[in-house]
Amino acid sequence: MIGIKLPKFKQISINEIKEYVNPKSVYFEIKENDEILVKENDTVEIGTPIIKNTKKETFIHSSVSGKVKKITKKINSLNIETDFLEIENNFKEKDIFKKQKISKLDKKEFIEILKQNGIVGLGGAGFPTYKKYDNVEIKTLIINAVECEPYITADYMLTVNYIKEVIEVLNLILEIFNMEEIFIAIKTHNQLLKDKIIPFTNNKIKLIEVPNLYPMGWEKSLVRYIKHTDYKKLPIEKGIVISNISTIYSIYEAVYCNKPLIEKIITVTGNAINKPTNIKIRIGTPFNELIKICGNYNTDSVSLVAGGPMMGNSISTDQFIIPNNLNCVLILNEQHELKPITCLRCGKCSDNCPVKISPVLVKDNINNKSELQRLDVNRCIGCGICSYVCPSKINLREYVQEAKKKVK
Ligand code: SF4
Ligand code: SF4
């Protein structure tokens, strides 16, 4: 089993889930192939579709009620300034997403619900979920509740609080697709999660504990460990679909409450914030509005990472906008940061790369496009192990990400 052991920092953010549902405005990034469905000064409700991606056939919905404003420049979670559509909150929202009884659903209806409600993978990739389920035969569904990066506890807290809802929709999915089995994958020695899930398991819905290694939550690692098989491009080649547990919860809300993807749980943590906390937020909220809930910074010199410490991106401002696929913001004391030194040629980055890339050679050849192609940089899954193990503290992951862009 390929993987490394990482230090644990999860305990600091395990407490109740707080809520922040009253941002002054929310902002939605306008991306390639996006069609804006509203115009300036229009009034929208919570859940009104405001953007359609014509290529992916997915919708983005307003996460507050209010007025459509001008397109404005904001920083996204990749630290890039880009165009956002602003919706100014009028705070007139009502509790409109009540649970309803649903009659039997067939596959077509289920797929349409996912599409219309803008359900995307919340584990990080943001891939449209309906595309995963729109397959001829799904035999096995793996629910990824591994959350293998240090610090992040959003999925953990969601599982603790919403396991009943997750199981309810899993039973429905089992029936719709006539699947053979569903595995809920968690990290081993996670007693509380085990106690929460086991009462709902049976011969079709099974709990599986996976080794406490990083990157165990990577889809290939899960498929290898659970099903003892491999695939080339996508797990569906073997009749397998993998969904993050928070994605499953958003499917529950779409199916049973007719609620589009407008909210998510995010972990705000690190040694430079007074009260590390999980917060249920409206998608599109500016991050700086959450700082007060977390007891403010405990130092003037903080460094921010959008994402976990392994796969996240450094970010230069706390005023960036929270997208639907961000599950953590890490706030660290800047003084703890170590500066990179010269490469020691130790080979650790290559030895530990789960997809067998040589990150040090990528760094050495960063301006040589044909060599970067030969090094097959596109296989990189962005896990960040190379940067983590490097004794010279060189940010190799960043080099490989840059190389991927160069060969694209
Ligand atoms: S090169 Fe990519 S896949 Fe390999 S260790 Fe670095 S980030 Fe992970
Ligand atoms: S791990 Fe760091 S020091 Fe070692 S070879 Fe790779 S880049 Fe050089």
mmCIF file of N, CA, C and O and ligand atoms in Angstrom, residues 343-349 360 390-392 394 396, ligand 2:
data_model
loop_
_atom_site.group_PDB
_atom_site.id
_atom_site.type_symbol
_atom_site.label_atom_id
_atom_site.label_comp_id
_atom_site.label_asym_id
_atom_site.label_seq_id
_atom_site.Cartn_x
_atom_site.Cartn_y
_atom_site.Cartn_z
ATOM 1 N N CYS A 343 18.292 21.820 -3.357
ATOM 2 C CA CYS A 343 17.954 20.385 -3.429
ATOM 3 C C CYS A 343 19.146 19.535 -2.991
ATOM 4 O O CYS A 343 20.283 19.764 -3.397
ATOM 5 N N LEU A 344 18.878 18.516 -2.174
ATOM 6 C CA LEU A 344 19.947 17.644 -1.655
ATOM 7 C C LEU A 344 20.128 16.391 -2.505
ATOM 8 O O LEU A 344 20.921 15.527 -2.187
ATOM 9 N N ARG A 345 19.329 16.271 -3.570
ATOM 10 C CA ARG A 345 19.325 15.102 -4.468
ATOM 11 C C ARG A 345 19.085 13.803 -3.681
ATOM 12 O O ARG A 345 19.666 12.754 -3.961
ATOM 13 N N CYS A 346 18.224 13.870 -2.696
ATOM 14 C CA CYS A 346 17.977 12.693 -1.848
ATOM 15 C C CYS A 346 17.015 11.701 -2.506
ATOM 16 O O CYS A 346 16.959 10.537 -2.133
ATOM 17 N N GLY A 347 16.212 12.168 -3.476
ATOM 18 C CA GLY A 347 15.292 11.273 -4.178
ATOM 19 C C GLY A 347 13.988 10.978 -3.443
ATOM 20 O O GLY A 347 13.151 10.213 -3.934
ATOM 21 N N LYS A 348 13.791 11.573 -2.278
ATOM 22 C CA LYS A 348 12.584 11.249 -1.498
ATOM 23 C C LYS A 348 11.300 11.633 -2.225
ATOM 24 O O LYS A 348 10.288 10.953 -2.106
ATOM 25 N N CYS A 349 11.339 12.750 -2.956
ATOM 26 C CA CYS A 349 10.116 13.197 -3.655
ATOM 27 C C CYS A 349 9.689 12.159 -4.683
ATOM 28 O O CYS A 349 8.509 11.850 -4.802
ATOM 29 N N VAL A 360 11.509 16.134 -8.737
ATOM 30 C CA VAL A 360 12.763 16.898 -8.788
ATOM 31 C C VAL A 360 13.178 17.142 -10.239
ATOM 32 O O VAL A 360 13.677 18.220 -10.592
ATOM 33 N N CYS A 390 9.990 16.602 1.177
ATOM 34 C CA CYS A 390 11.257 17.218 0.757
ATOM 35 C C CYS A 390 11.986 17.860 1.943
ATOM 36 O O CYS A 390 11.479 18.798 2.557
ATOM 37 N N PRO A 391 13.177 17.380 2.285
ATOM 38 C CA PRO A 391 13.899 17.955 3.432
ATOM 39 C C PRO A 391 14.346 19.396 3.169
ATOM 40 O O PRO A 391 14.620 20.143 4.111
ATOM 41 N N SER A 392 14.432 19.796 1.875
ATOM 42 C CA SER A 392 14.835 21.161 1.550
ATOM 43 C C SER A 392 13.653 22.125 1.497
ATOM 44 O O SER A 392 13.816 23.301 1.198
ATOM 45 N N ILE A 394 11.251 22.406 -0.592
ATOM 46 C CA ILE A 394 10.942 22.944 -1.922
ATOM 47 C C ILE A 394 9.487 22.604 -2.251
ATOM 48 O O ILE A 394 9.054 21.463 -2.031
ATOM 49 N N LEU A 396 7.506 21.364 -4.409
ATOM 50 C CA LEU A 396 7.542 20.621 -5.677
ATOM 51 C C LEU A 396 6.165 20.507 -6.309
ATOM 52 O O LEU A 396 6.020 20.513 -7.532
HETATM 53 S S1 SF4 B 2 12.960 15.527 -1.955
HETATM 54 FE FE1 SF4 B 2 13.649 17.668 -2.150
HETATM 55 S S2 SF4 B 2 15.819 17.572 -1.676
HETATM 56 FE FE2 SF4 B 2 15.187 15.466 -2.109
HETATM 57 S S3 SF4 B 2 15.535 15.182 -4.337
HETATM 58 FE FE3 SF4 B 2 13.426 15.864 -4.109
HETATM 59 S S4 SF4 B 2 13.588 18.096 -4.365
HETATM 60 FE FE4 SF4 B 2 15.649 17.409 -3.905
#
